[in-house]
PDB file of C-alpha atoms in Angstrom:
ATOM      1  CA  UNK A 431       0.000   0.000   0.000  1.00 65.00           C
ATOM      2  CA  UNK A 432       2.981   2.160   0.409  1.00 75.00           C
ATOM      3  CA  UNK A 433       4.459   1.530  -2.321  1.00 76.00           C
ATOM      4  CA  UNK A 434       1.034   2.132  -4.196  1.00 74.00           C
ATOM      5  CA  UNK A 435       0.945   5.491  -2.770  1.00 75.00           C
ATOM      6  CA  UNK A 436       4.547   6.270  -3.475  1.00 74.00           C
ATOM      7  CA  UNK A 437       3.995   5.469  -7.693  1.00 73.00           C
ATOM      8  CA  UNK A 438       0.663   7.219  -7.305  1.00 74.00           C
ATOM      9  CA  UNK A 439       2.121  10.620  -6.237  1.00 72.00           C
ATOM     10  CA  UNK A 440       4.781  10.440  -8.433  1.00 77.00           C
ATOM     11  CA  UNK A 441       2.299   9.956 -11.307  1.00 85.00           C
ATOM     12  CA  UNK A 442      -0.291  12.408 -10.696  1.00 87.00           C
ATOM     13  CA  UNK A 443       1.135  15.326 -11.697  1.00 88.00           C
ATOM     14  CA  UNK A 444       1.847  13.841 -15.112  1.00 90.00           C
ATOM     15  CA  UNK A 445      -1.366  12.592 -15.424  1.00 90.00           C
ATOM     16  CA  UNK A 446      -2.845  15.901 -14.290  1.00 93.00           C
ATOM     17  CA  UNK A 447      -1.469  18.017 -16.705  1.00 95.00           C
ATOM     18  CA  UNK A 448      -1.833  15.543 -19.861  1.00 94.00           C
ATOM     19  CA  UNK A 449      -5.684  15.227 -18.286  1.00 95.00           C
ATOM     20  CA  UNK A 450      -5.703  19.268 -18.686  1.00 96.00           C
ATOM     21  CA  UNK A 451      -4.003  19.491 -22.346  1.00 95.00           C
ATOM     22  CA  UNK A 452      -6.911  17.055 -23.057  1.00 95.00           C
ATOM     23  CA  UNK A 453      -9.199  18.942 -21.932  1.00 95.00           C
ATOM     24  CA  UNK A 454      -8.725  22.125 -23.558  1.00 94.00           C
ATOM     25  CA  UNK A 455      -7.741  20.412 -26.743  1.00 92.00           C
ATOM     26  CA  UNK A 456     -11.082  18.489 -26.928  1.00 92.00           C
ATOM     27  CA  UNK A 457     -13.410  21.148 -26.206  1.00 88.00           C
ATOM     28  CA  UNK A 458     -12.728  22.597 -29.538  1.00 77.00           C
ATOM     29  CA  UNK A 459     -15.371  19.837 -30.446  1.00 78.00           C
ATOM     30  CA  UNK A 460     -18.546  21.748 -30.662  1.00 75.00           C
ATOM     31  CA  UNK A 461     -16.628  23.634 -33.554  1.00 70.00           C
ATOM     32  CA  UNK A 462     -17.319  20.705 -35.504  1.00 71.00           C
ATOM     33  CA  UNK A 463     -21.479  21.145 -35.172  1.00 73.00           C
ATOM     34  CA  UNK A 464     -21.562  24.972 -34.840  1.00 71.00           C
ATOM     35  CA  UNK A 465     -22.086  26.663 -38.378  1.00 66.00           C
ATOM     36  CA  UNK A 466     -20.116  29.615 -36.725  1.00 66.00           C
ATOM     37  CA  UNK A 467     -17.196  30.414 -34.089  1.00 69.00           C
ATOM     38  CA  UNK A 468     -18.605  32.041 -30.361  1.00 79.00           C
ATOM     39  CA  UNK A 469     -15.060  32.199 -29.142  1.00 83.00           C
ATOM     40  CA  UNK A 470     -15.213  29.645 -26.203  1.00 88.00           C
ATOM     41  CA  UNK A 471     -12.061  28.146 -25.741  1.00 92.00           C
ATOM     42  CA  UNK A 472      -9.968  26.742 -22.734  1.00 95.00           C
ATOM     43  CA  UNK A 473      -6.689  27.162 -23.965  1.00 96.00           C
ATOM     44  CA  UNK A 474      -5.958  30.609 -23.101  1.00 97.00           C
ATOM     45  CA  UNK A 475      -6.874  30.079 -19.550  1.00 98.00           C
ATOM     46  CA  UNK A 476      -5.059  26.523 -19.206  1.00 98.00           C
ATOM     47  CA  UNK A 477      -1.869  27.863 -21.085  1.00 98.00           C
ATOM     48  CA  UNK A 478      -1.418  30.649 -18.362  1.00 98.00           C
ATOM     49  CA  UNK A 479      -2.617  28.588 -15.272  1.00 98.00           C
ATOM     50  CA  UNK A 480      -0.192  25.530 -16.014  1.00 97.00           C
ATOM     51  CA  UNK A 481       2.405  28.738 -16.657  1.00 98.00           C
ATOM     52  CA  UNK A 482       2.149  29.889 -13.381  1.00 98.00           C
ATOM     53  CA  UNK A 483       1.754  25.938 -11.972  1.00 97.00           C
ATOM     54  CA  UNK A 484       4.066  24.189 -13.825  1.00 96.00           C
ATOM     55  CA  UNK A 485       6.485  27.238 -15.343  1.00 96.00           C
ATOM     56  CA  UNK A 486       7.256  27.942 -18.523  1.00 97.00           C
ATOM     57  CA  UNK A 487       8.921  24.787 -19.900  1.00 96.00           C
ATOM     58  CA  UNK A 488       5.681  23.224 -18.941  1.00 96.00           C
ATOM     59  CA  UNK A 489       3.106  25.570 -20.655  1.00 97.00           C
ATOM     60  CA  UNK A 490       4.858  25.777 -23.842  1.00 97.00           C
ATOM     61  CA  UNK A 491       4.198  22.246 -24.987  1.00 97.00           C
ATOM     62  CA  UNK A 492       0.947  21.872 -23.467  1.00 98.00           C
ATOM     63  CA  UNK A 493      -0.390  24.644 -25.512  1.00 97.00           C
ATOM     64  CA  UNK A 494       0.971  23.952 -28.861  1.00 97.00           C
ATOM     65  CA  UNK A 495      -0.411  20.521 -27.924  1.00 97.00           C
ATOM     66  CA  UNK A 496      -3.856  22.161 -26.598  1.00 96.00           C
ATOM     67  CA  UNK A 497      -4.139  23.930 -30.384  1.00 95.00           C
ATOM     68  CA  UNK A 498      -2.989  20.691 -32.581  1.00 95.00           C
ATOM     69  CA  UNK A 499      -5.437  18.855 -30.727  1.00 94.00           C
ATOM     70  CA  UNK A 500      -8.413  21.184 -30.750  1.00 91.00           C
ATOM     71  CA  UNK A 501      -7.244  21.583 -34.628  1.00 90.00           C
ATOM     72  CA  UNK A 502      -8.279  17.701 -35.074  1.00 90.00           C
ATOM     73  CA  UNK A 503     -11.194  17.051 -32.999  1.00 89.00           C
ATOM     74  CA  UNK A 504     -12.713  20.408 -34.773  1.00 83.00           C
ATOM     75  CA  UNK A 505     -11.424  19.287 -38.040  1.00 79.00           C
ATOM     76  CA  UNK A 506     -10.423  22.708 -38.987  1.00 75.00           C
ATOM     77  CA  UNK A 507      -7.448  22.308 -40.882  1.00 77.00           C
ATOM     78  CA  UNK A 508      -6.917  25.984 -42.221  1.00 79.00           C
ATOM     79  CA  UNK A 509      -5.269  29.198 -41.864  1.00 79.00           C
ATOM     80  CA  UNK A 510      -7.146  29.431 -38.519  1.00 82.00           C
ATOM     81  CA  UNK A 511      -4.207  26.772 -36.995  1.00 89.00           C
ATOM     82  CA  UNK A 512      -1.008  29.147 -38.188  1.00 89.00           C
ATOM     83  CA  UNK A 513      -2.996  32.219 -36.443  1.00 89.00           C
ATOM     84  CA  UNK A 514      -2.956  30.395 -33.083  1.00 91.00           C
ATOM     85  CA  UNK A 515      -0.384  29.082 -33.036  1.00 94.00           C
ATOM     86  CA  UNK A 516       1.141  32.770 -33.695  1.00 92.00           C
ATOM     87  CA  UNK A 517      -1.188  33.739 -30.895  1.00 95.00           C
ATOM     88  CA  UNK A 518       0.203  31.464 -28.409  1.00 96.00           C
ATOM     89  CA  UNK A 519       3.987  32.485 -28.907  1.00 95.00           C
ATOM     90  CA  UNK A 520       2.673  35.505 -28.320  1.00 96.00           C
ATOM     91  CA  UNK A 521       0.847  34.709 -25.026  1.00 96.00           C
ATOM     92  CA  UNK A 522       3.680  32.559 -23.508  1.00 97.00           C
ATOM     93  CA  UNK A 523       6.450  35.671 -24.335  1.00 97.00           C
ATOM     94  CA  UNK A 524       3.751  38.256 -22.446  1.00 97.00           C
ATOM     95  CA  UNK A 525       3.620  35.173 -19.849  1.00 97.00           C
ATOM     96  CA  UNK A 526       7.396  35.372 -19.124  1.00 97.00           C
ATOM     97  CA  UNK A 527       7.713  39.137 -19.441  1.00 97.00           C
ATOM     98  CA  UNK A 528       4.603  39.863 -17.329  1.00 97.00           C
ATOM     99  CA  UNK A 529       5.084  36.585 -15.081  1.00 96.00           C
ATOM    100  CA  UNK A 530       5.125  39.133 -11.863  1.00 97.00           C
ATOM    101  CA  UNK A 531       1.917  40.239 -12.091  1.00 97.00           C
ATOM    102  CA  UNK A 532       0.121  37.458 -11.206  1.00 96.00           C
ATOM    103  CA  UNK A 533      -1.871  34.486 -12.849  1.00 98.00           C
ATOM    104  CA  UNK A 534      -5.087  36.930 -13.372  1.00 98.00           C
ATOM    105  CA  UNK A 535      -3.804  39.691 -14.473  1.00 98.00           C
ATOM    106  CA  UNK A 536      -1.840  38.317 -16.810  1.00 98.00           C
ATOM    107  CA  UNK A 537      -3.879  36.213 -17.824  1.00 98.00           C
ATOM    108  CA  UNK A 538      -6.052  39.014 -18.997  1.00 98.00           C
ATOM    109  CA  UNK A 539      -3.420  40.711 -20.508  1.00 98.00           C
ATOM    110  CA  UNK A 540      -2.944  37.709 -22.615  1.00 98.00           C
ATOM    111  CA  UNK A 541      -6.247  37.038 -23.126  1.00 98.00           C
ATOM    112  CA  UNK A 542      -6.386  40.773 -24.878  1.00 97.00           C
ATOM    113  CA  UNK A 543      -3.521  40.708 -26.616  1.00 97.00           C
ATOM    114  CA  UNK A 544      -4.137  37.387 -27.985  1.00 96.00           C
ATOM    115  CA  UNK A 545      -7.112  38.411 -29.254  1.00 94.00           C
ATOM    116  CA  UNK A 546      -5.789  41.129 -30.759  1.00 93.00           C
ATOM    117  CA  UNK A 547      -3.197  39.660 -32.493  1.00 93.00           C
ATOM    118  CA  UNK A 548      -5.035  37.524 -33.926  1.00 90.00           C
ATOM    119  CA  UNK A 549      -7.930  39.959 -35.733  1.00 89.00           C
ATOM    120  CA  UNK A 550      -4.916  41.936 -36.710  1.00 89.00           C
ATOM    121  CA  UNK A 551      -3.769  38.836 -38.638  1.00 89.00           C
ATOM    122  CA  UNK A 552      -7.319  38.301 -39.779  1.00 85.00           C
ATOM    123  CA  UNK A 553      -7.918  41.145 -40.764  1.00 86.00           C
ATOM    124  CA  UNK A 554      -4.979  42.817 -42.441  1.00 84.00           C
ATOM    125  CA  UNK A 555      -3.289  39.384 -44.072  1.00 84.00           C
ATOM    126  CA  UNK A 556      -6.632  37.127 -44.582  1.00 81.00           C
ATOM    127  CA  UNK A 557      -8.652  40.174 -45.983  1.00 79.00           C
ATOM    128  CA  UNK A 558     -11.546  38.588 -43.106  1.00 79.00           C
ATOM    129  CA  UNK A 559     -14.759  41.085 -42.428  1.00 79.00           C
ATOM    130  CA  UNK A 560     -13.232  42.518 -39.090  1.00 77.00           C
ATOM    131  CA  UNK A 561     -17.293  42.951 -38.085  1.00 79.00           C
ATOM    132  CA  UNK A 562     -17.350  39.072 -38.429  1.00 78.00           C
ATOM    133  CA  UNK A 563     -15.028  38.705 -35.635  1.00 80.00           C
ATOM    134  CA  UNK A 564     -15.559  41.013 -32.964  1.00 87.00           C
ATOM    135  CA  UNK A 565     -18.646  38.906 -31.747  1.00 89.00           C
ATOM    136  CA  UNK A 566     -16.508  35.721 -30.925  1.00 88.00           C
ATOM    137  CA  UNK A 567     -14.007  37.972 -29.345  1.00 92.00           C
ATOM    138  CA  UNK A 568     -15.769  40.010 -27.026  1.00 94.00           C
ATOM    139  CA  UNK A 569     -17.096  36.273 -26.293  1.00 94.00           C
ATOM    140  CA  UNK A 570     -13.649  34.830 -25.702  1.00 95.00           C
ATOM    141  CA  UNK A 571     -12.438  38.610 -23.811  1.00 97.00           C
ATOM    142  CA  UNK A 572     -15.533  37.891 -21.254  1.00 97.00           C
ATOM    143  CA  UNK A 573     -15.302  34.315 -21.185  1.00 96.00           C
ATOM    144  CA  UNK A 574     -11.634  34.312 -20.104  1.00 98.00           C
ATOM    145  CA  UNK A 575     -11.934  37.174 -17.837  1.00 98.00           C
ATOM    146  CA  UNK A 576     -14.888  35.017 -16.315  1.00 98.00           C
ATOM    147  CA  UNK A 577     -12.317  32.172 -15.859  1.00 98.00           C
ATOM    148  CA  UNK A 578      -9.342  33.833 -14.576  1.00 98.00           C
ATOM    149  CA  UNK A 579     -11.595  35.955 -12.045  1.00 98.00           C
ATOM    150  CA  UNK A 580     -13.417  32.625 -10.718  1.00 98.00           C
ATOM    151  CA  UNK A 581     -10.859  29.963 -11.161  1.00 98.00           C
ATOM    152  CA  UNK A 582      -7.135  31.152 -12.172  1.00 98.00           C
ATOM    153  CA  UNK A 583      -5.970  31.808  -8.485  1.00 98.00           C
ATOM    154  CA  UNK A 584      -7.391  28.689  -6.943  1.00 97.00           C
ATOM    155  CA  UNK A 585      -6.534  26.328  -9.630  1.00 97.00           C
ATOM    156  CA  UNK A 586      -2.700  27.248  -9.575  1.00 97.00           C
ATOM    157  CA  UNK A 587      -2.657  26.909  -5.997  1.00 97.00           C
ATOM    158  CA  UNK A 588      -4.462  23.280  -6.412  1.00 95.00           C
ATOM    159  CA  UNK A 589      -1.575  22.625  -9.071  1.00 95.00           C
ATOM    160  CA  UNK A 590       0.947  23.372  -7.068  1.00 93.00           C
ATOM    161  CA  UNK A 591       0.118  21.974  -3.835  1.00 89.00           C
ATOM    162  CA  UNK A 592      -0.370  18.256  -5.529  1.00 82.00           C
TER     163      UNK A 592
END
């Protein structure tokens, strides 16, 4: 029974984290049966949490990860994947630089910026109807803010304490 619990602590933060890149890769799914994008997404808020958690060296695979697996389960193979991507090497350099600040805050820096980014890119190399955007990004802006308000704090702390 030691021994049991021994292998199972060792294991759980491992299993943890490939539990959360899961996660926030798989709810990309209801892309797949939604004619249109709202702008819910996890990644963004698990990127910077397992940032603060698990540091840097941590975050930057599980979000690359995050986007190749919400990229499948979606089965949105298009320019879409090259603009997050972009958006996350964006969001884990404003992670480092702004890594004092605190998981919410910076997480809503990100969650701006990222956002940003990324209807700049839409806008100004994809020729995409900025007006067509804005929706799903005041969508994402709240729903992140929602998440790093309610949850970011806590669920670092639970991270690091296992």
């Amino acid at each position: 029974i030691v021994m049991l619990f021994f292998l199972l602590a060792f294991f759980i933060k491992p299993l943890i984290y490939v539990g959360i890149i899961l996660i926030g890769g798989v709810w990309g799914a209801y892309k797949r049966i939604m004619p249109f994008v709202v702008g819910l997404e996890l990644t963004t808020f698990l990127t910077v949490v397992i940032f603060y958690a698990y540091g840097f060296l941590w975050a930057v695979p599980a979000a690359f990860l995050m986007v190749i697996i919400s990229t499948i389960v979606s089965a949105k193979f298009d320019h879409i994947f090259i603009v997050r991507i972009v958006k996350y090497v964006l969001i884990l350099g404003l992670c480092l630089v702004l890594s004092s600040f605190g998981v919410v805050t910076v997480g809503k820096a990100v969650t701006i910026a990222g956002n940003l980014l990324a209807l700049f890119i839409f806008f100004f190399v994809f020729s995409f109807d900025i007006l067509k955007g804005v929706p799903a990004i005041v969508i994402n802006i709240i729903f992140n803010f929602f998440l790093f308000n309610r949850f970011g704090e806590s669920l670092v702390a639970l991270l690091e304490n296992l």
